[in-house]
Amino acid sequence: GLHAGFAAEEKKQPVRLAFMGLKNRGLQLLSSFREFPQEEVEVVYLCDPDQDVIPPALKALEEKGRKAPAVLPDFRKALDDKQ
């Protein structure tokens, strides 16, 4: 009906993700989520106080043609993002 027509025309917004903690399990999860299409899942923040774990995470995203997300040592700043 009419409602279904509006839903079809509505542009879906991607799910916006912040990864908090990028050792072991965090990097595994990032590697899984990067497989989703960019228009469905957007990685917007990488958060970890250990800056040594950031380059492998950025490389994992770059390998799939993803935009580089913001990098934050304090995940609370990502939580403050209201988008």
mmCIF file of N, CA, C and O in Angstrom:
data_model
loop_
_atom_site.group_PDB
_atom_site.id
_atom_site.type_symbol
_atom_site.label_atom_id
_atom_site.label_comp_id
_atom_site.label_asym_id
_atom_site.label_seq_id
_atom_site.Cartn_x
_atom_site.Cartn_y
_atom_site.Cartn_z
ATOM 1 N N GLY A 1 0.809 -1.184 0.000
ATOM 2 C CA GLY A 1 0.000 0.000 0.000
ATOM 3 C C GLY A 1 0.848 1.242 0.000
ATOM 4 O O GLY A 1 2.016 1.249 -0.341
ATOM 5 N N LEU A 2 0.205 2.294 0.399
ATOM 6 C CA LEU A 2 0.829 3.616 0.422
ATOM 7 C C LEU A 2 2.047 3.643 1.337
ATOM 8 O O LEU A 2 3.082 4.176 0.992
ATOM 9 N N HIS A 3 1.929 3.032 2.498
ATOM 10 C CA HIS A 3 3.037 3.032 3.457
ATOM 11 C C HIS A 3 4.269 2.333 2.873
ATOM 12 O O HIS A 3 5.381 2.809 3.015
ATOM 13 N N ALA A 4 4.072 1.225 2.201
ATOM 14 C CA ALA A 4 5.194 0.485 1.605
ATOM 15 C C ALA A 4 5.891 1.326 0.542
ATOM 16 O O ALA A 4 7.102 1.265 0.395
ATOM 17 N N GLY A 5 5.138 2.135 -0.195
ATOM 18 C CA GLY A 5 5.734 3.003 -1.210
ATOM 19 C C GLY A 5 6.658 4.034 -0.599
ATOM 20 O O GLY A 5 7.725 4.310 -1.115
ATOM 21 N N PHE A 6 6.243 4.609 0.524
ATOM 22 C CA PHE A 6 7.095 5.591 1.192
ATOM 23 C C PHE A 6 8.360 4.936 1.728
ATOM 24 O O PHE A 6 9.436 5.495 1.631
ATOM 25 N N ALA A 7 8.241 3.753 2.255
ATOM 26 C CA ALA A 7 9.407 3.052 2.801
ATOM 27 C C ALA A 7 10.415 2.742 1.696
ATOM 28 O O ALA A 7 11.618 2.826 1.899
ATOM 29 N N ALA A 8 9.929 2.385 0.524
ATOM 30 C CA ALA A 8 10.828 2.053 -0.586
ATOM 31 C C ALA A 8 11.582 3.291 -1.065
ATOM 32 O O ALA A 8 12.723 3.194 -1.487
ATOM 33 N N GLU A 9 10.931 4.460 -1.019
ATOM 34 C CA GLU A 9 11.570 5.692 -1.476
ATOM 35 C C GLU A 9 12.540 6.269 -0.456
ATOM 36 O O GLU A 9 13.437 7.007 -0.803
ATOM 37 N N GLU A 10 12.340 5.935 0.810
ATOM 38 C CA GLU A 10 13.153 6.472 1.888
ATOM 39 C C GLU A 10 14.579 5.935 1.774
ATOM 40 O O GLU A 10 14.793 4.729 1.651
ATOM 41 N N LYS A 11 15.554 6.835 1.790
ATOM 42 C CA LYS A 11 16.958 6.404 1.703
ATOM 43 C C LYS A 11 17.409 5.906 3.071
ATOM 44 O O LYS A 11 17.284 6.612 4.063
ATOM 45 N N LYS A 12 17.906 4.695 3.098
ATOM 46 C CA LYS A 12 18.380 4.127 4.357
ATOM 47 C C LYS A 12 19.719 4.752 4.719
ATOM 48 O O LYS A 12 20.594 4.918 3.873
ATOM 49 N N GLN A 13 19.864 5.068 5.985
ATOM 50 C CA GLN A 13 21.127 5.572 6.497
ATOM 51 C C GLN A 13 21.973 4.380 6.955
ATOM 52 O O GLN A 13 21.440 3.409 7.484
ATOM 53 N N PRO A 14 23.281 4.437 6.748
ATOM 54 C CA PRO A 14 24.116 3.312 7.196
ATOM 55 C C PRO A 14 24.170 3.243 8.721
ATOM 56 O O PRO A 14 23.999 4.247 9.416
ATOM 57 N N VAL A 15 24.400 2.060 9.220
ATOM 58 C CA VAL A 15 24.679 1.883 10.639
ATOM 59 C C VAL A 15 26.073 2.439 10.862
ATOM 60 O O VAL A 15 27.013 2.091 10.145
ATOM 61 N N ARG A 16 26.207 3.331 11.836
ATOM 62 C CA ARG A 16 27.499 3.963 12.125
ATOM 63 C C ARG A 16 28.127 3.265 13.333
ATOM 64 O O ARG A 16 27.514 3.180 14.376
ATOM 65 N N LEU A 17 29.354 2.781 13.155
ATOM 66 C CA LEU A 17 30.017 2.002 14.205
ATOM 67 C C LEU A 17 31.264 2.684 14.729
ATOM 68 O O LEU A 17 32.010 3.313 13.973
ATOM 69 N N ALA A 18 31.479 2.521 16.028
ATOM 70 C CA ALA A 18 32.731 2.903 16.672
ATOM 71 C C ALA A 18 33.312 1.630 17.269
ATOM 72 O O ALA A 18 32.614 0.906 17.981
ATOM 73 N N PHE A 19 34.543 1.349 16.961
ATOM 74 C CA PHE A 19 35.217 0.183 17.534
ATOM 75 C C PHE A 19 36.067 0.652 18.697
ATOM 76 O O PHE A 19 36.922 1.518 18.536
ATOM 77 N N MET A 20 35.797 0.073 19.861
ATOM 78 C CA MET A 20 36.462 0.476 21.098
ATOM 79 C C MET A 20 37.298 -0.689 21.602
ATOM 80 O O MET A 20 36.750 -1.669 22.097
ATOM 81 N N GLY A 21 38.580 -0.579 21.424
ATOM 82 C CA GLY A 21 39.490 -1.660 21.767
ATOM 83 C C GLY A 21 39.797 -2.454 20.510
ATOM 84 O O GLY A 21 38.910 -3.075 19.950
ATOM 85 N N LEU A 22 41.025 -2.386 20.031
ATOM 86 C CA LEU A 22 41.351 -2.957 18.731
ATOM 87 C C LEU A 22 42.379 -4.077 18.781
ATOM 88 O O LEU A 22 42.978 -4.413 17.780
ATOM 89 N N LYS A 23 42.565 -4.646 19.930
ATOM 90 C CA LYS A 23 43.409 -5.836 20.007
ATOM 91 C C LYS A 23 42.532 -7.051 19.749
ATOM 92 O O LYS A 23 41.308 -6.962 19.764
ATOM 93 N N ASN A 24 43.095 -8.139 19.488
ATOM 94 C CA ASN A 24 42.451 -9.435 19.274
ATOM 95 C C ASN A 24 41.003 -9.361 18.802
ATOM 96 O O ASN A 24 40.737 -9.271 17.625
ATOM 97 N N ARG A 25 40.042 -9.430 19.723
ATOM 98 C CA ARG A 25 38.628 -9.531 19.361
ATOM 99 C C ARG A 25 38.151 -8.280 18.625
ATOM 100 O O ARG A 25 37.366 -8.378 17.686
ATOM 101 N N GLY A 26 38.600 -7.117 19.031
ATOM 102 C CA GLY A 26 38.185 -5.888 18.346
ATOM 103 C C GLY A 26 38.596 -5.890 16.880
ATOM 104 O O GLY A 26 37.810 -5.523 16.004
ATOM 105 N N LEU A 27 39.803 -6.326 16.597
ATOM 106 C CA LEU A 27 40.276 -6.387 15.208
ATOM 107 C C LEU A 27 39.528 -7.482 14.436
ATOM 108 O O LEU A 27 39.221 -7.301 13.256
ATOM 109 N N GLN A 28 39.188 -8.576 15.110
ATOM 110 C CA GLN A 28 38.392 -9.626 14.465
ATOM 111 C C GLN A 28 37.019 -9.088 14.063
ATOM 112 O O GLN A 28 36.543 -9.339 12.954
ATOM 113 N N LEU A 29 36.388 -8.370 14.978
ATOM 114 C CA LEU A 29 35.066 -7.807 14.677
ATOM 115 C C LEU A 29 35.151 -6.783 13.552
ATOM 116 O O LEU A 29 34.302 -6.760 12.662
ATOM 117 N N LEU A 30 36.166 -5.943 13.590
ATOM 118 C CA LEU A 30 36.355 -4.947 12.535
ATOM 119 C C LEU A 30 36.498 -5.636 11.182
ATOM 120 O O LEU A 30 35.893 -5.220 10.190
ATOM 121 N N SER A 31 37.269 -6.706 11.141
ATOM 122 C CA SER A 31 37.462 -7.447 9.891
ATOM 123 C C SER A 31 36.149 -8.028 9.371
ATOM 124 O O SER A 31 35.938 -8.115 8.163
ATOM 125 N N SER A 32 35.263 -8.408 10.273
ATOM 126 C CA SER A 32 33.958 -8.927 9.858
ATOM 127 C C SER A 32 33.050 -7.813 9.343
ATOM 128 O O SER A 32 32.424 -7.948 8.296
ATOM 129 N N PHE A 33 32.968 -6.718 10.069
ATOM 130 C CA PHE A 33 32.070 -5.635 9.685
ATOM 131 C C PHE A 33 32.522 -4.912 8.416
ATOM 132 O O PHE A 33 31.699 -4.342 7.712
ATOM 133 N N ARG A 34 33.803 -4.953 8.106
ATOM 134 C CA ARG A 34 34.273 -4.282 6.892
ATOM 135 C C ARG A 34 33.765 -4.983 5.633
ATOM 136 O O ARG A 34 33.828 -4.427 4.542
ATOM 137 N N GLU A 35 33.267 -6.200 5.779
ATOM 138 C CA GLU A 35 32.741 -6.960 4.648
ATOM 139 C C GLU A 35 31.362 -6.471 4.206
ATOM 140 O O GLU A 35 30.940 -6.745 3.091
ATOM 141 N N PHE A 36 30.660 -5.759 5.064
ATOM 142 C CA PHE A 36 29.357 -5.217 4.691
ATOM 143 C C PHE A 36 29.543 -4.065 3.721
ATOM 144 O O PHE A 36 30.548 -3.353 3.786
ATOM 145 N N PRO A 37 28.603 -3.829 2.830
ATOM 146 C CA PRO A 37 28.706 -2.677 1.921
ATOM 147 C C PRO A 37 28.774 -1.362 2.701
ATOM 148 O O PRO A 37 28.113 -1.207 3.733
ATOM 149 N N GLN A 38 29.583 -0.428 2.213
ATOM 150 C CA GLN A 38 29.776 0.875 2.862
ATOM 151 C C GLN A 38 28.447 1.597 3.074
ATOM 152 O O GLN A 38 28.261 2.281 4.063
ATOM 153 N N GLU A 39 27.503 1.424 2.133
ATOM 154 C CA GLU A 39 26.221 2.119 2.280
ATOM 155 C C GLU A 39 25.345 1.503 3.366
ATOM 156 O O GLU A 39 24.357 2.100 3.775
ATOM 157 N N GLU A 40 25.732 0.331 3.881
ATOM 158 C CA GLU A 40 24.983 -0.300 4.969
ATOM 159 C C GLU A 40 25.661 -0.135 6.323
ATOM 160 O O GLU A 40 24.999 0.020 7.337
ATOM 161 N N VAL A 41 26.987 -0.213 6.334
ATOM 162 C CA VAL A 41 27.750 -0.138 7.581
ATOM 163 C C VAL A 41 28.922 0.813 7.382
ATOM 164 O O VAL A 41 29.746 0.618 6.493
ATOM 165 N N GLU A 42 28.989 1.827 8.224
ATOM 166 C CA GLU A 42 30.063 2.820 8.146
ATOM 167 C C GLU A 42 30.858 2.796 9.451
ATOM 168 O O GLU A 42 30.290 2.939 10.536
ATOM 169 N N VAL A 43 32.149 2.588 9.351
ATOM 170 C CA VAL A 43 33.026 2.644 10.525
ATOM 171 C C VAL A 43 33.459 4.093 10.668
ATOM 172 O O VAL A 43 34.157 4.631 9.812
ATOM 173 N N VAL A 44 33.011 4.734 11.747
ATOM 174 C CA VAL A 44 33.282 6.167 11.905
ATOM 175 C C VAL A 44 34.345 6.475 12.954
ATOM 176 O O VAL A 44 34.944 7.545 12.912
ATOM 177 N N TYR A 45 34.579 5.543 13.885
ATOM 178 C CA TYR A 45 35.596 5.767 14.918
ATOM 179 C C TYR A 45 36.367 4.491 15.210
ATOM 180 O O TYR A 45 35.788 3.406 15.271
ATOM 181 N N LEU A 46 37.653 4.655 15.417
ATOM 182 C CA LEU A 46 38.503 3.619 15.991
ATOM 183 C C LEU A 46 39.011 4.196 17.303
ATOM 184 O O LEU A 46 39.614 5.278 17.311
ATOM 185 N N CYS A 47 38.752 3.509 18.393
ATOM 186 C CA CYS A 47 39.111 4.031 19.713
ATOM 187 C C CYS A 47 39.986 3.032 20.465
ATOM 188 O O CYS A 47 39.588 1.875 20.658
ATOM 189 N N ASP A 48 41.140 3.499 20.887
ATOM 190 C CA ASP A 48 42.014 2.673 21.708
ATOM 191 C C ASP A 48 43.117 3.572 22.251
ATOM 192 O O ASP A 48 43.715 4.339 21.490
ATOM 193 N N PRO A 49 43.395 3.505 23.558
ATOM 194 C CA PRO A 49 44.481 4.321 24.104
ATOM 195 C C PRO A 49 45.863 3.855 23.641
ATOM 196 O O PRO A 49 46.813 4.628 23.658
ATOM 197 N N ASP A 50 45.955 2.597 23.199
ATOM 198 C CA ASP A 50 47.213 2.052 22.677
ATOM 199 C C ASP A 50 47.299 2.370 21.181
ATOM 200 O O ASP A 50 46.719 1.671 20.355
ATOM 201 N N GLN A 51 48.017 3.402 20.845
ATOM 202 C CA GLN A 51 48.092 3.849 19.453
ATOM 203 C C GLN A 51 48.825 2.867 18.540
ATOM 204 O O GLN A 51 48.718 2.964 17.320
ATOM 205 N N ASP A 52 49.510 1.887 19.113
ATOM 206 C CA ASP A 52 50.199 0.871 18.299
ATOM 207 C C ASP A 52 49.224 -0.066 17.589
ATOM 208 O O ASP A 52 49.598 -0.727 16.619
ATOM 209 N N VAL A 53 47.986 -0.164 18.067
ATOM 210 C CA VAL A 53 47.014 -1.069 17.452
ATOM 211 C C VAL A 53 46.197 -0.387 16.353
ATOM 212 O O VAL A 53 45.445 -1.051 15.636
ATOM 213 N N ILE A 54 46.373 0.911 16.180
ATOM 214 C CA ILE A 54 45.593 1.659 15.183
ATOM 215 C C ILE A 54 46.023 1.341 13.744
ATOM 216 O O ILE A 54 45.168 1.095 12.892
ATOM 217 N N PRO A 55 47.325 1.351 13.422
ATOM 218 C CA PRO A 55 47.714 1.098 12.019
ATOM 219 C C PRO A 55 47.174 -0.204 11.423
ATOM 220 O O PRO A 55 46.679 -0.190 10.293
ATOM 221 N N PRO A 56 47.214 -1.344 12.138
ATOM 222 C CA PRO A 56 46.637 -2.557 11.529
ATOM 223 C C PRO A 56 45.125 -2.433 11.279
ATOM 224 O O PRO A 56 44.616 -2.949 10.285
ATOM 225 N N ALA A 57 44.432 -1.730 12.141
ATOM 226 C CA ALA A 57 42.992 -1.540 11.958
ATOM 227 C C ALA A 57 42.717 -0.655 10.742
ATOM 228 O O ALA A 57 41.833 -0.942 9.932
ATOM 229 N N LEU A 58 43.484 0.410 10.609
ATOM 230 C CA LEU A 58 43.326 1.286 9.436
ATOM 231 C C LEU A 58 43.650 0.529 8.154
ATOM 232 O O LEU A 58 42.956 0.683 7.145
ATOM 233 N N LYS A 59 44.683 -0.301 8.204
ATOM 234 C CA LYS A 59 45.065 -1.083 7.022
ATOM 235 C C LYS A 59 43.947 -2.054 6.635
ATOM 236 O O LYS A 59 43.651 -2.225 5.452
ATOM 237 N N ALA A 60 43.320 -2.682 7.631
ATOM 238 C CA ALA A 60 42.228 -3.622 7.355
ATOM 239 C C ALA A 60 41.076 -2.917 6.639
ATOM 240 O O ALA A 60 40.461 -3.484 5.735
ATOM 241 N N LEU A 61 40.791 -1.684 7.023
ATOM 242 C CA LEU A 61 39.720 -0.926 6.366
ATOM 243 C C LEU A 61 40.154 -0.485 4.969
ATOM 244 O O LEU A 61 39.387 -0.561 4.024
ATOM 245 N N GLU A 62 41.386 -0.020 4.861
ATOM 246 C CA GLU A 62 41.908 0.456 3.572
ATOM 247 C C GLU A 62 41.910 -0.664 2.529
ATOM 248 O O GLU A 62 41.612 -0.423 1.357
ATOM 249 N N GLU A 63 42.209 -1.885 2.959
ATOM 250 C CA GLU A 63 42.232 -3.027 2.031
ATOM 251 C C GLU A 63 40.881 -3.254 1.359
ATOM 252 O O GLU A 63 40.818 -3.835 0.291
ATOM 253 N N LYS A 64 39.812 -2.822 2.012
ATOM 254 C CA LYS A 64 38.470 -2.976 1.456
ATOM 255 C C LYS A 64 37.941 -1.671 0.853
ATOM 256 O O LYS A 64 36.761 -1.553 0.558
ATOM 257 N N GLY A 65 38.829 -0.680 0.691
ATOM 258 C CA GLY A 65 38.426 0.577 0.071
ATOM 259 C C GLY A 65 37.570 1.459 0.961
ATOM 260 O O GLY A 65 36.841 2.314 0.473
ATOM 261 N N ARG A 66 37.658 1.263 2.248
ATOM 262 C CA ARG A 66 36.878 2.052 3.199
ATOM 263 C C ARG A 66 37.544 3.386 3.484
ATOM 264 O O ARG A 66 38.766 3.516 3.458
ATOM 265 N N LYS A 67 36.712 4.377 3.808
ATOM 266 C CA LYS A 67 37.231 5.667 4.259
ATOM 267 C C LYS A 67 37.891 5.483 5.618
ATOM 268 O O LYS A 67 37.445 4.676 6.424
ATOM 269 N N ALA A 68 38.937 6.261 5.850
ATOM 270 C CA ALA A 68 39.604 6.204 7.149
ATOM 271 C C ALA A 68 38.698 6.867 8.195
ATOM 272 O O ALA A 68 38.266 8.006 8.017
ATOM 273 N N PRO A 69 38.397 6.163 9.278
ATOM 274 C CA PRO A 69 37.576 6.754 10.327
ATOM 275 C C PRO A 69 38.406 7.670 11.221
ATOM 276 O O PRO A 69 39.642 7.681 11.148
ATOM 277 N N ALA A 70 37.724 8.411 12.061
ATOM 278 C CA ALA A 70 38.413 9.215 13.070
ATOM 279 C C ALA A 70 39.054 8.277 14.084
ATOM 280 O O ALA A 70 38.516 7.203 14.376
ATOM 281 N N VAL A 71 40.199 8.664 14.600
ATOM 282 C CA VAL A 71 40.923 7.867 15.585
ATOM 283 C C VAL A 71 40.926 8.634 16.906
ATOM 284 O O VAL A 71 41.326 9.796 16.942
ATOM 285 N N LEU A 72 40.450 7.967 17.958
ATOM 286 C CA LEU A 72 40.358 8.598 19.275
ATOM 287 C C LEU A 72 40.957 7.694 20.343
ATOM 288 O O LEU A 72 40.667 6.501 20.361
ATOM 289 N N PRO A 73 41.764 8.249 21.251
ATOM 290 C CA PRO A 73 42.255 7.434 22.362
ATOM 291 C C PRO A 73 41.166 7.217 23.424
ATOM 292 O O PRO A 73 41.197 6.237 24.149
ATOM 293 N N ASP A 74 40.199 8.110 23.506
ATOM 294 C CA ASP A 74 39.146 8.057 24.530
ATOM 295 C C ASP A 74 37.790 7.807 23.872
ATOM 296 O O ASP A 74 37.262 8.671 23.171
ATOM 297 N N PHE A 75 37.218 6.626 24.090
ATOM 298 C CA PHE A 75 35.956 6.254 23.442
ATOM 299 C C PHE A 75 34.791 7.149 23.850
ATOM 300 O O PHE A 75 33.793 7.236 23.141
ATOM 301 N N ARG A 76 34.900 7.851 24.973
ATOM 302 C CA ARG A 76 33.783 8.700 25.426
ATOM 303 C C ARG A 76 33.483 9.815 24.429
ATOM 304 O O ARG A 76 32.350 10.239 24.282
ATOM 305 N N LYS A 77 34.492 10.263 23.717
ATOM 306 C CA LYS A 77 34.252 11.301 22.689
ATOM 307 C C LYS A 77 33.399 10.740 21.555
ATOM 308 O O LYS A 77 32.564 11.441 20.990
ATOM 309 N N ALA A 78 33.578 9.471 21.209
ATOM 310 C CA ALA A 78 32.732 8.846 20.190
ATOM 311 C C ALA A 78 31.297 8.725 20.681
ATOM 312 O O ALA A 78 30.347 8.923 19.920
ATOM 313 N N LEU A 79 31.128 8.420 21.956
ATOM 314 C CA LEU A 79 29.783 8.293 22.521
ATOM 315 C C LEU A 79 29.057 9.638 22.532
ATOM 316 O O LEU A 79 27.824 9.674 22.500
ATOM 317 N N ASP A 80 29.805 10.727 22.578
ATOM 318 C CA ASP A 80 29.205 12.066 22.582
ATOM 319 C C ASP A 80 28.674 12.457 21.206
ATOM 320 O O ASP A 80 27.880 13.388 21.092
ATOM 321 N N ASP A 81 29.081 11.761 20.157
ATOM 322 C CA ASP A 81 28.647 12.059 18.792
ATOM 323 C C ASP A 81 27.175 11.678 18.651
ATOM 324 O O ASP A 81 26.813 10.513 18.750
ATOM 325 N N LYS A 82 26.325 12.646 18.389
ATOM 326 C CA LYS A 82 24.873 12.412 18.321
ATOM 327 C C LYS A 82 24.401 11.993 16.932
ATOM 328 O O LYS A 82 23.215 11.788 16.726
ATOM 329 N N GLN A 83 25.286 11.886 15.966
ATOM 330 C CA GLN A 83 24.862 11.476 14.626
ATOM 331 C C GLN A 83 24.538 10.050 14.636
ATOM 332 O O GLN A 83 24.725 9.111 14.286
#
